[in-house]
CSV table of C-alpha atoms in Angstrom, one decimal:
chain,number,residue,atom,x,y,z
A,32,GLY,CA,-83.6,-136.9,64.0
A,33,GLU,CA,-86.7,-137.7,62.0
A,34,SER,CA,-87.8,-135.4,59.2
A,35,VAL,CA,-91.4,-135.0,60.5
A,36,GLY,CA,-90.7,-131.3,61.1
A,37,LEU,CA,-90.1,-130.5,57.4
A,38,HIS,CA,-92.6,-128.4,55.6
A,39,LEU,CA,-94.5,-127.6,58.8
A,40,PRO,CA,-95.5,-124.2,60.1
A,41,THR,CA,-93.2,-123.1,62.9
A,42,LEU,CA,-93.9,-121.2,66.0
A,43,SER,CA,-90.8,-119.7,67.6
A,44,VAL,CA,-91.1,-118.5,71.2
A,45,GLN,CA,-88.8,-117.3,74.0
A,46,GLU,CA,-88.3,-119.5,77.0
A,47,GLY,CA,-90.8,-118.4,79.7
A,48,ASP,CA,-93.4,-117.0,77.2
A,49,ASN,CA,-96.8,-118.6,76.6
A,50,SER,CA,-97.3,-120.5,73.4
A,51,ILE,CA,-100.5,-120.9,71.4
A,52,ILE,CA,-100.7,-123.6,68.8
A,53,ASN,CA,-103.7,-123.7,66.5
A,54,CYS,CA,-105.5,-126.4,64.6
A,55,ALA,CA,-108.4,-126.2,62.2
A,56,TYR,CA,-110.4,-129.4,62.0
A,57,SER,CA,-112.5,-130.6,59.1
A,58,ASN,CA,-115.5,-132.5,60.2
A,59,SER,CA,-118.3,-130.6,62.0
A,60,ALA,CA,-119.5,-133.9,63.4
A,61,SER,CA,-116.3,-134.6,65.2
A,62,ASP,CA,-116.9,-135.0,68.9
A,63,TYR,CA,-113.5,-135.7,70.3
A,64,PHE,CA,-110.2,-134.0,70.0
A,65,ILE,CA,-106.7,-134.8,71.1
A,66,TRP,CA,-103.4,-133.0,71.2
A,67,TYR,CA,-100.1,-134.9,70.7
A,68,LYS,CA,-96.5,-133.9,71.1
A,69,GLN,CA,-93.8,-135.5,69.0
A,70,GLU,CA,-90.2,-135.0,69.8
A,71,SER,CA,-87.6,-135.6,67.1
A,72,GLY,CA,-86.9,-139.3,66.7
A,73,LYS,CA,-89.7,-140.4,69.0
A,74,GLY,CA,-93.3,-141.5,68.8
A,75,PRO,CA,-96.2,-139.1,69.6
A,76,GLN,CA,-97.2,-138.6,73.2
A,77,PHE,CA,-100.6,-137.8,74.5
A,78,ILE,CA,-100.9,-134.3,76.0
A,79,ILE,CA,-104.6,-133.5,76.5
A,80,ASP,CA,-108.0,-134.3,75.1
A,81,ILE,CA,-111.4,-132.6,75.0
A,82,ARG,CA,-114.9,-133.6,74.1
A,83,SER,CA,-117.3,-131.5,72.0
A,84,ASN,CA,-119.5,-130.8,75.0
A,85,MET,CA,-116.7,-128.7,76.5
A,86,ASP,CA,-115.1,-125.4,75.4
A,87,LYS,CA,-112.1,-125.6,77.6
A,88,ARG,CA,-110.0,-128.1,79.5
A,89,GLN,CA,-106.9,-127.5,81.5
A,90,GLY,CA,-104.0,-129.8,82.3
A,91,GLN,CA,-100.6,-129.2,83.9
A,92,ARG,CA,-99.3,-126.0,82.1
A,93,VAL,CA,-101.5,-126.7,79.1
A,94,THR,CA,-105.0,-125.6,78.2
A,95,VAL,CA,-107.1,-126.7,75.2
A,96,LEU,CA,-109.8,-124.5,73.8
A,97,LEU,CA,-112.4,-125.6,71.4
A,98,ASN,CA,-114.5,-123.3,69.2
A,99,LYS,CA,-117.0,-125.5,67.4
A,100,THR,CA,-118.5,-122.5,65.5
A,101,VAL,CA,-115.4,-122.1,63.5
A,102,LYS,CA,-114.1,-125.6,63.9
A,103,HIS,CA,-110.9,-124.4,65.6
A,104,LEU,CA,-108.9,-126.0,68.4
A,105,SER,CA,-105.9,-124.4,70.2
A,106,LEU,CA,-103.3,-125.6,72.6
A,107,GLN,CA,-101.9,-123.1,75.1
A,108,ILE,CA,-98.7,-123.9,76.9
A,109,ALA,CA,-97.8,-121.7,79.8
A,110,ALA,CA,-94.3,-120.7,80.6
A,111,THR,CA,-92.8,-122.5,77.7
A,112,GLN,CA,-89.6,-124.5,78.4
A,113,PRO,CA,-86.8,-125.8,76.1
A,114,GLY,CA,-88.2,-129.3,76.7
A,115,ASP,CA,-91.4,-128.2,75.0
A,116,SER,CA,-89.7,-128.0,71.7
A,117,ALA,CA,-91.4,-130.5,69.4
A,118,VAL,CA,-94.0,-131.0,66.7
A,119,TYR,CA,-97.5,-130.7,68.1
A,120,PHE,CA,-100.5,-132.0,66.2
A,121,CYS,CA,-104.2,-132.4,66.8
A,122,ALA,CA,-106.5,-135.2,66.0
A,123,GLU,CA,-110.2,-135.3,65.6
A,124,GLY,CA,-112.6,-138.2,66.0
A,125,TYR,CA,-116.2,-139.0,65.9
A,126,GLY,CA,-118.5,-141.9,66.8
A,127,GLY,CA,-116.1,-143.1,69.5
A,128,ALA,CA,-113.9,-145.3,67.3
A,129,THR,CA,-110.1,-144.8,67.5
A,130,ASN,CA,-109.6,-146.1,64.0
A,131,LYS,CA,-111.6,-143.1,62.7
A,132,LEU,CA,-109.2,-140.5,64.1
A,133,ILE,CA,-108.0,-137.9,61.6
A,134,PHE,CA,-104.6,-136.4,62.3
A,135,GLY,CA,-103.4,-132.9,61.5
A,136,THR,CA,-100.1,-132.1,59.9
A,137,GLY,CA,-98.7,-130.4,63.0
A,138,THR,CA,-96.8,-127.3,64.1
A,139,LEU,CA,-93.2,-127.2,65.0
A,140,LEU,CA,-92.6,-125.3,68.3
A,141,ALA,CA,-89.1,-124.0,68.7
A,142,VAL,CA,-88.3,-122.6,72.1
A,143,GLN,CA,-85.4,-120.1,72.2
A,144,PRO,CA,-83.4,-120.0,75.4
B,270,ASP,CA,-92.3,-150.1,82.5
B,271,GLY,CA,-95.3,-150.7,80.3
B,272,GLY,CA,-95.1,-149.6,76.7
B,273,ILE,CA,-94.7,-150.3,73.0
B,274,THR,CA,-91.5,-151.5,71.5
B,275,GLN,CA,-90.8,-151.2,67.8
B,276,SER,CA,-87.9,-152.6,66.0
B,277,PRO,CA,-85.7,-152.0,64.1
B,278,LYS,CA,-85.5,-148.2,64.6
B,279,TYR,CA,-83.8,-147.9,61.2
B,280,LEU,CA,-84.2,-150.2,58.2
B,281,PHE,CA,-82.9,-150.1,54.7
B,282,ARG,CA,-84.4,-152.1,51.9
B,283,LYS,CA,-83.6,-152.8,48.3
B,284,GLU,CA,-86.4,-152.4,45.8
B,285,GLY,CA,-88.3,-155.7,45.4
B,286,GLN,CA,-87.7,-156.9,48.9
B,287,ASN,CA,-90.3,-157.5,51.6
B,288,VAL,CA,-89.5,-156.3,55.1
B,289,THR,CA,-91.2,-156.9,58.4
B,290,LEU,CA,-91.4,-154.3,61.2
B,291,SER,CA,-91.9,-155.6,64.7
B,292,CYS,CA,-94.3,-154.1,67.3
B,293,GLU,CA,-94.7,-155.5,70.8
B,294,GLN,CA,-96.8,-154.1,73.7
B,295,ASN,CA,-97.0,-155.1,77.3
B,296,LEU,CA,-99.9,-152.8,78.2
B,297,ASN,CA,-102.5,-155.6,77.9
B,298,HIS,CA,-104.3,-153.5,75.2
B,299,ASP,CA,-106.8,-155.2,72.9
B,300,ALA,CA,-106.4,-152.8,70.0
B,301,MET,CA,-103.3,-152.2,67.9
B,302,TYR,CA,-102.6,-150.0,64.9
B,303,TRP,CA,-100.0,-149.2,62.3
B,304,TYR,CA,-99.7,-145.7,61.0
B,305,ARG,CA,-97.5,-144.2,58.3
B,306,GLN,CA,-96.0,-140.7,58.8
B,307,ASP,CA,-94.6,-138.7,55.9
B,308,PRO,CA,-93.1,-135.2,56.1
B,309,GLY,CA,-95.8,-132.5,56.1
B,310,GLN,CA,-98.6,-135.0,56.4
B,311,GLY,CA,-100.8,-136.2,59.2
B,312,LEU,CA,-100.6,-139.8,60.3
B,313,ARG,CA,-102.4,-142.2,58.0
B,314,LEU,CA,-103.8,-145.5,59.2
B,315,ILE,CA,-102.5,-148.7,57.4
B,316,TYR,CA,-104.1,-151.5,59.4
B,317,TYR,CA,-105.7,-152.0,62.8
B,318,SER,CA,-106.6,-154.9,65.0
B,319,GLN,CA,-109.4,-154.9,67.5
B,320,ILE,CA,-108.5,-158.3,69.0
B,321,VAL,CA,-106.3,-161.3,68.5
B,322,ASN,CA,-106.7,-163.1,65.1
B,323,ASP,CA,-108.6,-160.2,63.7
B,324,PHE,CA,-107.4,-157.2,61.7
B,325,GLN,CA,-108.9,-154.6,59.3
B,326,LYS,CA,-107.6,-152.5,56.5
B,327,GLY,CA,-107.1,-148.8,57.2
B,328,ASP,CA,-107.0,-146.0,54.7
B,329,ILE,CA,-103.8,-147.0,52.9
B,330,ALA,CA,-103.5,-150.8,53.3
B,331,GLU,CA,-102.3,-151.5,49.7
B,332,GLY,CA,-98.9,-153.0,49.6
B,333,TYR,CA,-98.9,-153.9,53.4
B,334,SER,CA,-99.8,-157.0,55.4
B,335,VAL,CA,-100.2,-157.7,59.1
B,336,SER,CA,-100.9,-160.6,61.5
B,337,ARG,CA,-102.2,-160.7,65.0
B,338,GLU,CA,-101.4,-164.1,66.4
B,339,LYS,CA,-100.7,-162.9,69.9
B,340,LYS,CA,-102.3,-160.1,71.9
B,341,GLU,CA,-98.9,-158.5,72.5
B,342,SER,CA,-97.6,-158.6,68.9
B,343,PHE,CA,-98.7,-156.9,65.6
B,344,PRO,CA,-96.0,-157.1,63.0
B,345,LEU,CA,-96.3,-155.1,59.7
B,346,THR,CA,-94.8,-156.4,56.4
B,347,VAL,CA,-94.1,-153.9,53.8
B,348,THR,CA,-94.2,-155.8,50.5
B,349,SER,CA,-92.7,-155.1,47.2
B,350,ALA,CA,-96.1,-154.1,46.0
B,351,GLN,CA,-95.9,-150.9,48.1
B,352,LYS,CA,-94.9,-148.3,45.5
B,353,ASN,CA,-93.5,-145.7,47.9
B,354,PRO,CA,-92.4,-147.4,51.1
B,355,THR,CA,-89.9,-144.9,52.4
B,356,ALA,CA,-91.5,-143.5,55.5
B,357,PHE,CA,-91.6,-143.4,59.2
B,358,TYR,CA,-93.9,-146.1,60.6
B,359,LEU,CA,-95.6,-145.9,63.9
B,360,CYS,CA,-97.3,-148.6,65.9
B,361,ALA,CA,-99.9,-147.8,68.5
B,362,SER,CA,-102.2,-149.5,70.9
B,363,SER,CA,-105.3,-148.6,73.0
B,364,ILE,CA,-107.4,-150.4,75.6
B,365,THR,CA,-110.1,-151.0,73.0
B,366,ILE,CA,-110.9,-149.5,69.7
B,367,TYR,CA,-113.7,-147.4,71.1
B,368,HIS,CA,-112.6,-144.4,73.1
B,369,SER,CA,-114.1,-143.5,76.4
B,370,GLY,CA,-112.5,-141.4,79.0
B,371,ALA,CA,-108.8,-142.2,79.0
B,372,ASN,CA,-108.8,-144.7,76.1
B,373,VAL,CA,-106.1,-142.9,74.1
B,374,LEU,CA,-103.5,-144.1,71.7
B,375,THR,CA,-100.1,-145.0,73.0
B,376,PHE,CA,-97.4,-144.9,70.4
B,377,GLY,CA,-94.1,-146.7,69.9
B,378,ALA,CA,-90.9,-144.8,69.0
B,379,GLY,CA,-91.3,-145.6,65.3
B,380,SER,CA,-89.3,-147.4,62.6
B,381,ARG,CA,-87.7,-145.4,59.8
B,382,LEU,CA,-87.7,-147.5,56.5
B,383,THR,CA,-85.6,-146.3,53.6
B,384,VAL,CA,-85.7,-147.9,50.2
B,385,LEU,CA,-82.4,-147.8,48.4
């Protein structure tokens, strides 16, 4: 597989547990945030996004929380499954332009059976 | 199925050679992008194109070139001027360059370039 997981923080969880992946963003003016999942050898897949006028958004088994005061974003995955094993990274954007997205380095989620 | 196809998946190059990575999309997206991914780093934007026959430099364009002659295609050439070309290259597209609602990036599976 690809080496994108090297040098990344790792979160190891048991199958069935809830996972919380954190991301600190840099620009206080950022108004749009995205979480991506990248499996080994594949391109990133969109998971969920949130705008700065919201604190929380829920999807299927995932919840994103945004704390603008401390510039912190988290992704919660409920009932983690082996298929959730991947690198997860956040992206921040401002001004509405996709070419201005700033991507984080990511966290490797390892789900133990 | 709609999506983005990148080829080749793996490519080896000798120093001093130019190589071209292919990216084709059938999503009818106007905007296309090339990113570089290195271990332990976030994605970095190389070039992007808002529309056919137009493209702009991203944050790390030196040593790369692109063309956008067709809406569906956005090939990336890694030239011999790129000092450290070994990396994982990702092509992406979006409906437009300005995000609104569900206008998110769709990525290809990537191309791994190794310089020998």
